[in-house]
Amino acid sequence: MIDYDNISIDKRLGHELWYTENWTDNVRFTFRVKKTLFSARTKYQQMDIVDTFEFGKVLLLDGLVMVTEKDEWIYHEMICHPAVNYHPHPEKVLIIGGGDGGTVREFAKYDFIKKIDLVEIDAQVIEQCQKFFPQIASAYADPRVNIFTEDGITFIHHKHCEYDIVVIDSTDPFGPAEGLFTTQFYEHLNAILEDNGIFVAQAESMYFFPDVVTKMYQKIQAIFGNAFLYNSFIPTYPSGFWHFITAAKNGHPIADLAKNKKDPAGSI
Ligand code: SAM
């Protein structure tokens, strides 16, 4: 579990400004900050946006790096494009979390995607990311995008078999996101997927948090039966070695679904 109480932002070393995130009790990640652009306690979390020498602008929630201008593209491409390329004909997408808009932007690149529902609990995240990260929050005006500022945990209760792809692009498993990592939530997700539906979630890091990733995998595997992990290198996330979990409602995303794909590359 990440203890975000002892994260120091704006730690002054002489005249310099540094941000430090405790990746574990014994490992810290520190980078130099030009200036703080935004800082507020929202209804749900502490939200800071800082401009940095190395990573451009950085969004922090409860003191943890969420997106940086320099490496956000890696995460957002990896959470979107594999699922679009496994699914035979994806049209309806649900994204839970993702208030920075990067995952929305990636799905909006496909003209065969007809509907993108974004469920972000914290309206402030959407508002400030549109202001400070316009190149990430660039697809919010797309007519296919519907924004719901509510809790993803309850949002899915009144849906049934509605989506081809569901993405959990949430913060870490504590605070408002804790309920997005439970068996009950994954069971509800299964119910709102269409028959060929695919589920993808950001799944933390096996390097520092193997128990978190293993527990997530076991819960999802017990429900879907075909879960699998894939990973990528995201320099500003703990260890850089970051995981995603994906599963299909029926069959195996790659073995069964992808082979039915007419145009494997999709049309971007
Ligand atoms: N890429 C980041 C990562 O991997 O940690 C996630 C980015 S995105 C900013 C995470 C979003 O999840 C936050 O804006 C947060 O407000 C939202 N969130 C957390 N719990 C939620 C919930 N229960 N329902 C909807 N959104 C939630």
PDB file of C-alpha atoms and ligand atoms in Angstrom:
ATOM      1  CA  MET A   1       0.000   0.000   0.000  1.00  0.00           C
ATOM      2  CA  ILE A   2       1.391   3.441  -0.850  1.00  0.00           C
ATOM      3  CA  ASP A   3       1.575   5.673   2.245  1.00  0.00           C
ATOM      4  CA  TYR A   4       1.033   9.088   0.797  1.00  0.00           C
ATOM      5  CA  ASP A   5       1.188  10.878   4.144  1.00  0.00           C
ATOM      6  CA  ASN A   6       4.951  11.312   4.026  1.00  0.00           C
ATOM      7  CA  ILE A   7       5.212  12.748   0.536  1.00  0.00           C
ATOM      8  CA  SER A   8       6.817  16.153   0.557  1.00  0.00           C
ATOM      9  CA  ILE A   9       5.956  18.607  -2.171  1.00  0.00           C
ATOM     10  CA  ASP A  10       7.771  21.937  -2.507  1.00  0.00           C
ATOM     11  CA  LYS A  11      10.668  20.725  -0.357  1.00  0.00           C
ATOM     12  CA  ARG A  12      13.122  23.598  -0.558  1.00  0.00           C
ATOM     13  CA  LEU A  13      16.783  22.700  -1.060  1.00  0.00           C
ATOM     14  CA  GLY A  14      18.353  26.156  -0.835  1.00  0.00           C
ATOM     15  CA  HIS A  15      16.609  28.276  -3.473  1.00  0.00           C
ATOM     16  CA  GLU A  16      15.609  25.179  -5.475  1.00  0.00           C
ATOM     17  CA  LEU A  17      12.167  23.577  -5.374  1.00  0.00           C
ATOM     18  CA  TRP A  18      11.966  19.739  -5.421  1.00  0.00           C
ATOM     19  CA  TYR A  19       9.077  17.248  -5.399  1.00  0.00           C
ATOM     20  CA  THR A  20       9.558  13.870  -3.713  1.00  0.00           C
ATOM     21  CA  GLU A  21       7.253  10.841  -3.920  1.00  0.00           C
ATOM     22  CA  ASN A  22       7.933   7.905  -1.583  1.00  0.00           C
ATOM     23  CA  TRP A  23       7.692   4.879  -3.859  1.00  0.00           C
ATOM     24  CA  THR A  24       8.321   2.606  -0.862  1.00  0.00           C
ATOM     25  CA  ASP A  25       9.617   3.163   2.681  1.00  0.00           C
ATOM     26  CA  ASN A  26      13.135   2.920   1.258  1.00  0.00           C
ATOM     27  CA  VAL A  27      12.867   4.347  -2.250  1.00  0.00           C
ATOM     28  CA  ARG A  28      12.072   7.942  -3.179  1.00  0.00           C
ATOM     29  CA  PHE A  29      11.569   9.638  -6.541  1.00  0.00           C
ATOM     30  CA  THR A  30      12.597  13.301  -6.608  1.00  0.00           C
ATOM     31  CA  PHE A  31      12.545  15.823  -9.423  1.00  0.00           C
ATOM     32  CA  ARG A  32      13.133  19.525  -9.609  1.00  0.00           C
ATOM     33  CA  VAL A  33      10.132  21.846  -9.914  1.00  0.00           C
ATOM     34  CA  LYS A  34      10.049  25.202 -11.740  1.00  0.00           C
ATOM     35  CA  LYS A  35       6.853  26.341 -10.038  1.00  0.00           C
ATOM     36  CA  THR A  36       3.491  25.258  -8.647  1.00  0.00           C
ATOM     37  CA  LEU A  37       0.696  26.125 -11.117  1.00  0.00           C
ATOM     38  CA  PHE A  38      -2.309  24.909  -9.119  1.00  0.00           C
ATOM     39  CA  SER A  39      -2.866  23.557  -5.632  1.00  0.00           C
ATOM     40  CA  ALA A  40      -6.208  22.783  -3.935  1.00  0.00           C
ATOM     41  CA  ARG A  41      -7.978  20.238  -1.759  1.00  0.00           C
ATOM     42  CA  THR A  42     -10.952  19.080  -3.868  1.00  0.00           C
ATOM     43  CA  LYS A  43     -13.959  17.215  -2.458  1.00  0.00           C
ATOM     44  CA  TYR A  44     -12.047  13.977  -3.024  1.00  0.00           C
ATOM     45  CA  GLN A  45      -8.283  14.544  -2.944  1.00  0.00           C
ATOM     46  CA  GLN A  46      -5.337  16.947  -2.822  1.00  0.00           C
ATOM     47  CA  MET A  47      -4.693  18.166  -6.360  1.00  0.00           C
ATOM     48  CA  ASP A  48      -1.466  19.864  -7.443  1.00  0.00           C
ATOM     49  CA  ILE A  49      -0.147  20.800 -10.877  1.00  0.00           C
ATOM     50  CA  VAL A  50       3.540  21.661 -11.059  1.00  0.00           C
ATOM     51  CA  ASP A  51       5.783  22.710 -13.932  1.00  0.00           C
ATOM     52  CA  THR A  52       9.062  20.748 -13.943  1.00  0.00           C
ATOM     53  CA  PHE A  53      12.436  20.891 -15.713  1.00  0.00           C
ATOM     54  CA  GLU A  54      12.457  17.232 -16.807  1.00  0.00           C
ATOM     55  CA  PHE A  55       8.814  16.158 -17.376  1.00  0.00           C
ATOM     56  CA  GLY A  56       6.966  19.336 -18.331  1.00  0.00           C
ATOM     57  CA  LYS A  57       3.731  19.911 -16.428  1.00  0.00           C
ATOM     58  CA  VAL A  58       2.812  17.180 -13.921  1.00  0.00           C
ATOM     59  CA  LEU A  59      -0.569  16.371 -12.330  1.00  0.00           C
ATOM     60  CA  LEU A  60      -0.333  15.092  -8.732  1.00  0.00           C
ATOM     61  CA  LEU A  61      -3.281  13.623  -6.805  1.00  0.00           C
ATOM     62  CA  ASP A  62      -2.738  13.029  -3.101  1.00  0.00           C
ATOM     63  CA  GLY A  63       0.936  13.626  -3.791  1.00  0.00           C
ATOM     64  CA  LEU A  64       1.269  10.893  -6.444  1.00  0.00           C
ATOM     65  CA  VAL A  65       2.239  11.427 -10.091  1.00  0.00           C
ATOM     66  CA  MET A  66      -0.811  10.863 -12.299  1.00  0.00           C
ATOM     67  CA  VAL A  67       0.255  12.270 -15.673  1.00  0.00           C
ATOM     68  CA  THR A  68       3.293  14.138 -16.978  1.00  0.00           C
ATOM     69  CA  GLU A  69       3.466  15.927 -20.319  1.00  0.00           C
ATOM     70  CA  LYS A  70       6.600  13.971 -21.214  1.00  0.00           C
ATOM     71  CA  ASP A  71       5.488  10.348 -20.736  1.00  0.00           C
ATOM     72  CA  GLU A  72       1.658  10.347 -20.566  1.00  0.00           C
ATOM     73  CA  TRP A  73       1.427   9.080 -24.162  1.00  0.00           C
ATOM     74  CA  ILE A  74       2.956   5.710 -23.165  1.00  0.00           C
ATOM     75  CA  TYR A  75       0.308   4.963 -20.536  1.00  0.00           C
ATOM     76  CA  HIS A  76      -2.641   6.244 -22.579  1.00  0.00           C
ATOM     77  CA  GLU A  77      -1.651   4.319 -25.715  1.00  0.00           C
ATOM     78  CA  MET A  78      -1.092   1.133 -23.700  1.00  0.00           C
ATOM     79  CA  ILE A  79      -4.427   1.301 -21.857  1.00  0.00           C
ATOM     80  CA  CYS A  80      -6.385   1.886 -25.101  1.00  0.00           C
ATOM     81  CA  HIS A  81      -4.929   0.349 -28.268  1.00  0.00           C
ATOM     82  CA  PRO A  82      -4.463  -3.332 -27.316  1.00  0.00           C
ATOM     83  CA  ALA A  83      -8.186  -3.667 -26.423  1.00  0.00           C
ATOM     84  CA  VAL A  84      -9.314  -1.873 -29.604  1.00  0.00           C
ATOM     85  CA  ASN A  85      -7.186  -4.286 -31.613  1.00  0.00           C
ATOM     86  CA  TYR A  86      -8.387  -7.422 -29.796  1.00  0.00           C
ATOM     87  CA  HIS A  87     -12.085  -6.627 -30.062  1.00  0.00           C
ATOM     88  CA  PRO A  88     -13.681  -7.656 -33.402  1.00  0.00           C
ATOM     89  CA  HIS A  89     -15.838  -4.525 -33.752  1.00  0.00           C
ATOM     90  CA  PRO A  90     -15.669  -2.114 -30.753  1.00  0.00           C
ATOM     91  CA  GLU A  91     -18.133   0.778 -30.780  1.00  0.00           C
ATOM     92  CA  LYS A  92     -19.142   1.630 -27.184  1.00  0.00           C
ATOM     93  CA  VAL A  93     -16.473   2.450 -24.577  1.00  0.00           C
ATOM     94  CA  LEU A  94     -16.719   3.213 -20.866  1.00  0.00           C
ATOM     95  CA  ILE A  95     -13.767   4.832 -19.065  1.00  0.00           C
ATOM     96  CA  ILE A  96     -13.889   5.024 -15.272  1.00  0.00           C
ATOM     97  CA  GLY A  97     -11.476   7.611 -13.859  1.00  0.00           C
ATOM     98  CA  GLY A  98      -9.284   9.100 -16.568  1.00  0.00           C
ATOM     99  CA  GLY A  99     -10.239  12.707 -15.814  1.00  0.00           C
ATOM    100  CA  ASP A 100      -7.066  14.003 -17.459  1.00  0.00           C
ATOM    101  CA  GLY A 101      -8.619  13.043 -20.805  1.00  0.00           C
ATOM    102  CA  GLY A 102      -5.670  11.079 -22.236  1.00  0.00           C
ATOM    103  CA  THR A 103      -7.532   7.769 -22.526  1.00  0.00           C
ATOM    104  CA  VAL A 104     -10.539   9.523 -24.083  1.00  0.00           C
ATOM    105  CA  ARG A 105      -8.167  11.115 -26.614  1.00  0.00           C
ATOM    106  CA  GLU A 106      -6.783   7.745 -27.689  1.00  0.00           C
ATOM    107  CA  PHE A 107     -10.187   6.069 -28.173  1.00  0.00           C
ATOM    108  CA  ALA A 108     -11.484   9.118 -30.052  1.00  0.00           C
ATOM    109  CA  LYS A 109      -8.807   8.496 -32.727  1.00  0.00           C
ATOM    110  CA  TYR A 110     -10.871   5.560 -34.060  1.00  0.00           C
ATOM    111  CA  ASP A 111     -13.766   6.592 -36.320  1.00  0.00           C
ATOM    112  CA  PHE A 112     -15.550   3.253 -35.711  1.00  0.00           C
ATOM    113  CA  ILE A 113     -15.899   4.087 -31.996  1.00  0.00           C
ATOM    114  CA  LYS A 114     -19.420   5.526 -31.689  1.00  0.00           C
ATOM    115  CA  LYS A 115     -19.725   6.313 -27.949  1.00  0.00           C
ATOM    116  CA  ILE A 116     -17.192   7.149 -25.208  1.00  0.00           C
ATOM    117  CA  ASP A 117     -18.658   7.503 -21.692  1.00  0.00           C
ATOM    118  CA  LEU A 118     -16.232   8.980 -19.155  1.00  0.00           C
ATOM    119  CA  VAL A 119     -17.103   8.605 -15.447  1.00  0.00           C
ATOM    120  CA  GLU A 120     -14.767  10.794 -13.366  1.00  0.00           C
ATOM    121  CA  ILE A 121     -15.701  11.381  -9.716  1.00  0.00           C
ATOM    122  CA  ASP A 122     -13.831  14.682  -9.435  1.00  0.00           C
ATOM    123  CA  ALA A 123     -15.015  17.468 -11.767  1.00  0.00           C
ATOM    124  CA  GLN A 124     -12.039  19.586 -10.698  1.00  0.00           C
ATOM    125  CA  VAL A 125      -9.649  17.115 -12.356  1.00  0.00           C
ATOM    126  CA  ILE A 126     -11.458  17.517 -15.688  1.00  0.00           C
ATOM    127  CA  GLU A 127     -11.656  21.291 -15.343  1.00  0.00           C
ATOM    128  CA  GLN A 128      -8.002  21.842 -14.427  1.00  0.00           C
ATOM    129  CA  CYS A 129      -6.680  19.336 -16.972  1.00  0.00           C
ATOM    130  CA  GLN A 130      -8.601  21.123 -19.719  1.00  0.00           C
ATOM    131  CA  LYS A 131      -6.861  24.317 -18.607  1.00  0.00           C
ATOM    132  CA  PHE A 132      -3.307  23.081 -17.933  1.00  0.00           C
ATOM    133  CA  PHE A 133      -3.092  19.979 -20.215  1.00  0.00           C
ATOM    134  CA  PRO A 134      -5.089  20.923 -23.364  1.00  0.00           C
ATOM    135  CA  GLN A 135      -3.072  18.457 -25.476  1.00  0.00           C
ATOM    136  CA  ILE A 136      -4.119  15.606 -23.157  1.00  0.00           C
ATOM    137  CA  ALA A 137      -7.719  16.735 -22.587  1.00  0.00           C
ATOM    138  CA  SER A 138      -8.026  17.387 -26.336  1.00  0.00           C
ATOM    139  CA  ALA A 139     -11.017  15.156 -27.149  1.00  0.00           C
ATOM    140  CA  TYR A 140     -13.537  16.278 -24.563  1.00  0.00           C
ATOM    141  CA  ALA A 141     -15.405  18.350 -27.176  1.00  0.00           C
ATOM    142  CA  ASP A 142     -15.814  15.287 -29.457  1.00  0.00           C
ATOM    143  CA  PRO A 143     -19.600  14.736 -29.891  1.00  0.00           C
ATOM    144  CA  ARG A 144     -19.149  11.008 -29.094  1.00  0.00           C
ATOM    145  CA  VAL A 145     -17.824  11.833 -25.606  1.00  0.00           C
ATOM    146  CA  ASN A 146     -20.277  11.893 -22.662  1.00  0.00           C
ATOM    147  CA  ILE A 147     -18.908  13.056 -19.307  1.00  0.00           C
ATOM    148  CA  PHE A 148     -20.434  11.891 -16.009  1.00  0.00           C
ATOM    149  CA  THR A 149     -18.917  13.439 -12.879  1.00  0.00           C
ATOM    150  CA  GLU A 150     -19.883  10.698 -10.455  1.00  0.00           C
ATOM    151  CA  ASP A 151     -18.571   7.617  -8.688  1.00  0.00           C
ATOM    152  CA  GLY A 152     -17.803   4.816 -11.130  1.00  0.00           C
ATOM    153  CA  ILE A 153     -18.687   2.296  -8.435  1.00  0.00           C
ATOM    154  CA  THR A 154     -22.332   3.336  -8.448  1.00  0.00           C
ATOM    155  CA  PHE A 155     -22.542   4.448 -12.086  1.00  0.00           C
ATOM    156  CA  ILE A 156     -22.303   0.872 -13.366  1.00  0.00           C
ATOM    157  CA  HIS A 157     -25.186  -0.317 -11.147  1.00  0.00           C
ATOM    158  CA  HIS A 158     -27.806   0.969 -13.589  1.00  0.00           C
ATOM    159  CA  LYS A 159     -26.164  -0.335 -16.729  1.00  0.00           C
ATOM    160  CA  HIS A 160     -26.503  -3.761 -18.345  1.00  0.00           C
ATOM    161  CA  CYS A 161     -24.621  -5.224 -21.305  1.00  0.00           C
ATOM    162  CA  GLU A 162     -23.925  -1.786 -22.689  1.00  0.00           C
ATOM    163  CA  TYR A 163     -20.244  -1.620 -23.533  1.00  0.00           C
ATOM    164  CA  ASP A 164     -17.741  -3.321 -25.839  1.00  0.00           C
ATOM    165  CA  ILE A 165     -14.727  -2.044 -23.874  1.00  0.00           C
ATOM    166  CA  VAL A 166     -14.558  -0.901 -20.240  1.00  0.00           C
ATOM    167  CA  VAL A 167     -11.371   0.793 -18.983  1.00  0.00           C
ATOM    168  CA  ILE A 168     -10.504   1.449 -15.356  1.00  0.00           C
ATOM    169  CA  ASP A 169      -8.076   4.361 -15.515  1.00  0.00           C
ATOM    170  CA  SER A 170      -8.190   5.119 -11.805  1.00  0.00           C
ATOM    171  CA  THR A 171      -5.923   6.326  -9.059  1.00  0.00           C
ATOM    172  CA  ASP A 172      -4.282   3.767  -6.767  1.00  0.00           C
ATOM    173  CA  PRO A 173      -6.363   1.409  -4.609  1.00  0.00           C
ATOM    174  CA  PHE A 174      -7.086   3.794  -1.755  1.00  0.00           C
ATOM    175  CA  GLY A 175      -9.416   6.750  -1.215  1.00  0.00           C
ATOM    176  CA  PRO A 176     -12.191   7.098  -3.822  1.00  0.00           C
ATOM    177  CA  ALA A 177     -10.632   4.406  -6.046  1.00  0.00           C
ATOM    178  CA  GLU A 178     -10.496   1.648  -3.409  1.00  0.00           C
ATOM    179  CA  GLY A 179     -13.894   0.244  -4.454  1.00  0.00           C
ATOM    180  CA  LEU A 180     -12.706  -0.067  -8.072  1.00  0.00           C
ATOM    181  CA  PHE A 181     -10.413  -2.954  -7.077  1.00  0.00           C
ATOM    182  CA  THR A 182     -13.006  -5.292  -5.491  1.00  0.00           C
ATOM    183  CA  THR A 183     -14.499  -8.601  -6.613  1.00  0.00           C
ATOM    184  CA  GLN A 184     -17.994  -7.110  -6.372  1.00  0.00           C
ATOM    185  CA  PHE A 185     -17.009  -4.269  -8.725  1.00  0.00           C
ATOM    186  CA  TYR A 186     -15.421  -6.666 -11.222  1.00  0.00           C
ATOM    187  CA  GLU A 187     -18.600  -8.781 -11.151  1.00  0.00           C
ATOM    188  CA  HIS A 188     -20.643  -5.682 -11.992  1.00  0.00           C
ATOM    189  CA  LEU A 189     -18.196  -4.884 -14.798  1.00  0.00           C
ATOM    190  CA  ASN A 190     -18.750  -8.327 -16.266  1.00  0.00           C
ATOM    191  CA  ALA A 191     -22.504  -7.653 -16.319  1.00  0.00           C
ATOM    192  CA  ILE A 192     -22.225  -4.375 -18.241  1.00  0.00           C
ATOM    193  CA  LEU A 193     -19.996  -5.831 -20.976  1.00  0.00           C
ATOM    194  CA  GLU A 194     -21.491  -6.968 -24.278  1.00  0.00           C
ATOM    195  CA  ASP A 195     -20.835 -10.628 -25.188  1.00  0.00           C
ATOM    196  CA  ASN A 196     -17.501  -9.863 -26.889  1.00  0.00           C
ATOM    197  CA  GLY A 197     -16.717  -7.237 -24.264  1.00  0.00           C
ATOM    198  CA  ILE A 198     -13.184  -6.548 -23.037  1.00  0.00           C
ATOM    199  CA  PHE A 199     -12.111  -5.075 -19.719  1.00  0.00           C
ATOM    200  CA  VAL A 200      -8.792  -3.280 -19.125  1.00  0.00           C
ATOM    201  CA  ALA A 201      -7.464  -1.818 -15.873  1.00  0.00           C
ATOM    202  CA  GLN A 202      -4.306  -0.033 -14.849  1.00  0.00           C
ATOM    203  CA  ALA A 203      -2.771  -2.581 -12.478  1.00  0.00           C
ATOM    204  CA  GLU A 204       0.057  -0.903 -10.542  1.00  0.00           C
ATOM    205  CA  SER A 205       3.587  -2.323 -10.520  1.00  0.00           C
ATOM    206  CA  MET A 206       4.709  -5.923  -9.935  1.00  0.00           C
ATOM    207  CA  TYR A 207       8.157  -4.595  -9.086  1.00  0.00           C
ATOM    208  CA  PHE A 208       7.231  -2.760  -5.875  1.00  0.00           C
ATOM    209  CA  PHE A 209       3.651  -3.944  -5.201  1.00  0.00           C
ATOM    210  CA  PRO A 210       3.502  -7.643  -6.223  1.00  0.00           C
ATOM    211  CA  ASP A 211       0.800  -8.389  -3.641  1.00  0.00           C
ATOM    212  CA  VAL A 212      -1.492  -5.641  -5.025  1.00  0.00           C
ATOM    213  CA  VAL A 213      -1.089  -6.852  -8.618  1.00  0.00           C
ATOM    214  CA  THR A 214      -1.447 -10.540  -7.666  1.00  0.00           C
ATOM    215  CA  LYS A 215      -4.642  -9.906  -5.673  1.00  0.00           C
ATOM    216  CA  MET A 216      -6.096  -7.894  -8.591  1.00  0.00           C
ATOM    217  CA  TYR A 217      -5.216 -10.635 -11.064  1.00  0.00           C
ATOM    218  CA  GLN A 218      -6.690 -13.407  -8.892  1.00  0.00           C
ATOM    219  CA  LYS A 219      -9.994 -11.522  -8.415  1.00  0.00           C
ATOM    220  CA  ILE A 220     -10.344 -10.811 -12.146  1.00  0.00           C
ATOM    221  CA  GLN A 221      -9.230 -14.308 -13.203  1.00  0.00           C
ATOM    222  CA  ALA A 222     -11.826 -15.863 -10.832  1.00  0.00           C
ATOM    223  CA  ILE A 223     -14.612 -13.962 -12.620  1.00  0.00           C
ATOM    224  CA  PHE A 224     -13.467 -13.825 -16.258  1.00  0.00           C
ATOM    225  CA  GLY A 225     -11.258 -16.921 -16.470  1.00  0.00           C
ATOM    226  CA  ASN A 226      -9.013 -15.456 -19.173  1.00  0.00           C
ATOM    227  CA  ALA A 227      -7.271 -12.518 -17.504  1.00  0.00           C
ATOM    228  CA  PHE A 228      -3.758 -11.621 -18.493  1.00  0.00           C
ATOM    229  CA  LEU A 229      -1.189  -9.027 -17.576  1.00  0.00           C
ATOM    230  CA  TYR A 230       0.786  -6.880 -19.935  1.00  0.00           C
ATOM    231  CA  ASN A 231       3.273  -4.169 -19.063  1.00  0.00           C
ATOM    232  CA  SER A 232       5.044  -1.073 -20.249  1.00  0.00           C
ATOM    233  CA  PHE A 233       7.793   1.279 -19.146  1.00  0.00           C
ATOM    234  CA  ILE A 234       6.433   4.518 -17.651  1.00  0.00           C
ATOM    235  CA  PRO A 235       9.402   6.405 -16.157  1.00  0.00           C
ATOM    236  CA  THR A 236       7.441   8.527 -13.680  1.00  0.00           C
ATOM    237  CA  TYR A 237       5.431   5.675 -12.137  1.00  0.00           C
ATOM    238  CA  PRO A 238       6.929   3.637  -9.262  1.00  0.00           C
ATOM    239  CA  SER A 239       9.822   1.560 -10.669  1.00  0.00           C
ATOM    240  CA  GLY A 240       8.812   2.506 -14.237  1.00  0.00           C
ATOM    241  CA  PHE A 241       7.695  -1.136 -14.746  1.00  0.00           C
ATOM    242  CA  TRP A 242       3.904  -0.649 -14.964  1.00  0.00           C
ATOM    243  CA  HIS A 243       1.182  -3.244 -15.514  1.00  0.00           C
ATOM    244  CA  PHE A 244      -2.243  -3.488 -17.081  1.00  0.00           C
ATOM    245  CA  ILE A 245      -4.740  -6.328 -16.684  1.00  0.00           C
ATOM    246  CA  THR A 246      -7.165  -7.265 -19.433  1.00  0.00           C
ATOM    247  CA  ALA A 247      -9.904  -9.901 -19.706  1.00  0.00           C
ATOM    248  CA  ALA A 248     -12.787 -10.780 -22.021  1.00  0.00           C
ATOM    249  CA  LYS A 249     -16.383 -11.599 -21.121  1.00  0.00           C
ATOM    250  CA  ASN A 250     -16.319 -14.676 -23.378  1.00  0.00           C
ATOM    251  CA  GLY A 251     -13.342 -16.426 -24.858  1.00  0.00           C
ATOM    252  CA  HIS A 252      -9.793 -15.106 -24.758  1.00  0.00           C
ATOM    253  CA  PRO A 253      -9.121 -11.544 -25.910  1.00  0.00           C
ATOM    254  CA  ILE A 254      -6.308 -12.555 -28.241  1.00  0.00           C
ATOM    255  CA  ALA A 255      -6.824 -16.271 -28.976  1.00  0.00           C
ATOM    256  CA  ASP A 256     -10.553 -15.920 -29.754  1.00  0.00           C
ATOM    257  CA  LEU A 257     -11.521 -12.322 -30.349  1.00  0.00           C
ATOM    258  CA  ALA A 258      -8.541 -10.865 -32.168  1.00  0.00           C
ATOM    259  CA  LYS A 259      -8.612 -13.602 -34.826  1.00  0.00           C
ATOM    260  CA  ASN A 260     -12.120 -12.447 -35.781  1.00  0.00           C
ATOM    261  CA  LYS A 261     -10.783  -8.965 -36.397  1.00  0.00           C
ATOM    262  CA  LYS A 262     -11.310  -8.000 -40.067  1.00  0.00           C
ATOM    263  CA  ASP A 263      -8.923  -5.020 -40.107  1.00  0.00           C
ATOM    264  CA  PRO A 264      -6.315  -5.829 -37.409  1.00  0.00           C
ATOM    265  CA  ALA A 265      -4.858  -2.333 -37.449  1.00  0.00           C
ATOM    266  CA  GLY A 266      -8.284  -0.691 -37.025  1.00  0.00           C
ATOM    267  CA  SER A 267      -8.568   2.670 -38.714  1.00  0.00           C
ATOM    268  CA  ILE A 268      -6.930   5.562 -36.899  1.00  0.00           C
TER     269      ILE A 268
HETATM  270  N1  SAM B   1      -3.029   7.297 -15.141  1.00  0.00           N
HETATM  271  C1  SAM B   1      -3.268   7.476 -13.713  1.00  0.00           C
HETATM  272  C2  SAM B   1      -2.781   6.270 -12.948  1.00  0.00           C
HETATM  273  O1  SAM B   1      -2.481   5.242 -13.550  1.00  0.00           O
HETATM  274  O2  SAM B   1      -2.694   6.396 -11.707  1.00  0.00           O
HETATM  275  C3  SAM B   1      -4.724   7.735 -13.473  1.00  0.00           C
HETATM  276  C4  SAM B   1      -5.110   9.077 -13.983  1.00  0.00           C
HETATM  277  S1  SAM B   1      -6.694   9.672 -13.690  1.00  0.00           S
HETATM  278  C5  SAM B   1      -6.253  11.290 -13.236  1.00  0.00           C
HETATM  279  C6  SAM B   1      -7.284   8.888 -12.244  1.00  0.00           C
HETATM  280  C7  SAM B   1      -8.659   9.422 -11.887  1.00  0.00           C
HETATM  281  O3  SAM B   1      -9.460   8.445 -11.221  1.00  0.00           O
HETATM  282  C8  SAM B   1      -8.652  10.633 -10.928  1.00  0.00           C
HETATM  283  O4  SAM B   1      -9.000  11.793 -11.640  1.00  0.00           O
HETATM  284  C9  SAM B   1      -9.673  10.287  -9.839  1.00  0.00           C
HETATM  285  O5  SAM B   1     -10.475  11.381  -9.453  1.00  0.00           O
HETATM  286  C10 SAM B   1     -10.472   9.199 -10.549  1.00  0.00           C
HETATM  287  N2  SAM B   1     -11.218   8.312  -9.641  1.00  0.00           N
HETATM  288  C11 SAM B   1     -10.776   7.743  -8.492  1.00  0.00           C
HETATM  289  N3  SAM B   1     -11.764   7.002  -7.931  1.00  0.00           N
HETATM  290  C12 SAM B   1     -12.862   7.098  -8.759  1.00  0.00           C
HETATM  291  C13 SAM B   1     -14.181   6.556  -8.732  1.00  0.00           C
HETATM  292  N4  SAM B   1     -14.592   5.758  -7.720  1.00  0.00           N
HETATM  293  N5  SAM B   1     -15.024   6.861  -9.745  1.00  0.00           N
HETATM  294  C14 SAM B   1     -14.626   7.670 -10.756  1.00  0.00           C
HETATM  295  N6  SAM B   1     -13.382   8.232 -10.849  1.00  0.00           N
HETATM  296  C15 SAM B   1     -12.510   7.938  -9.850  1.00  0.00           C
END
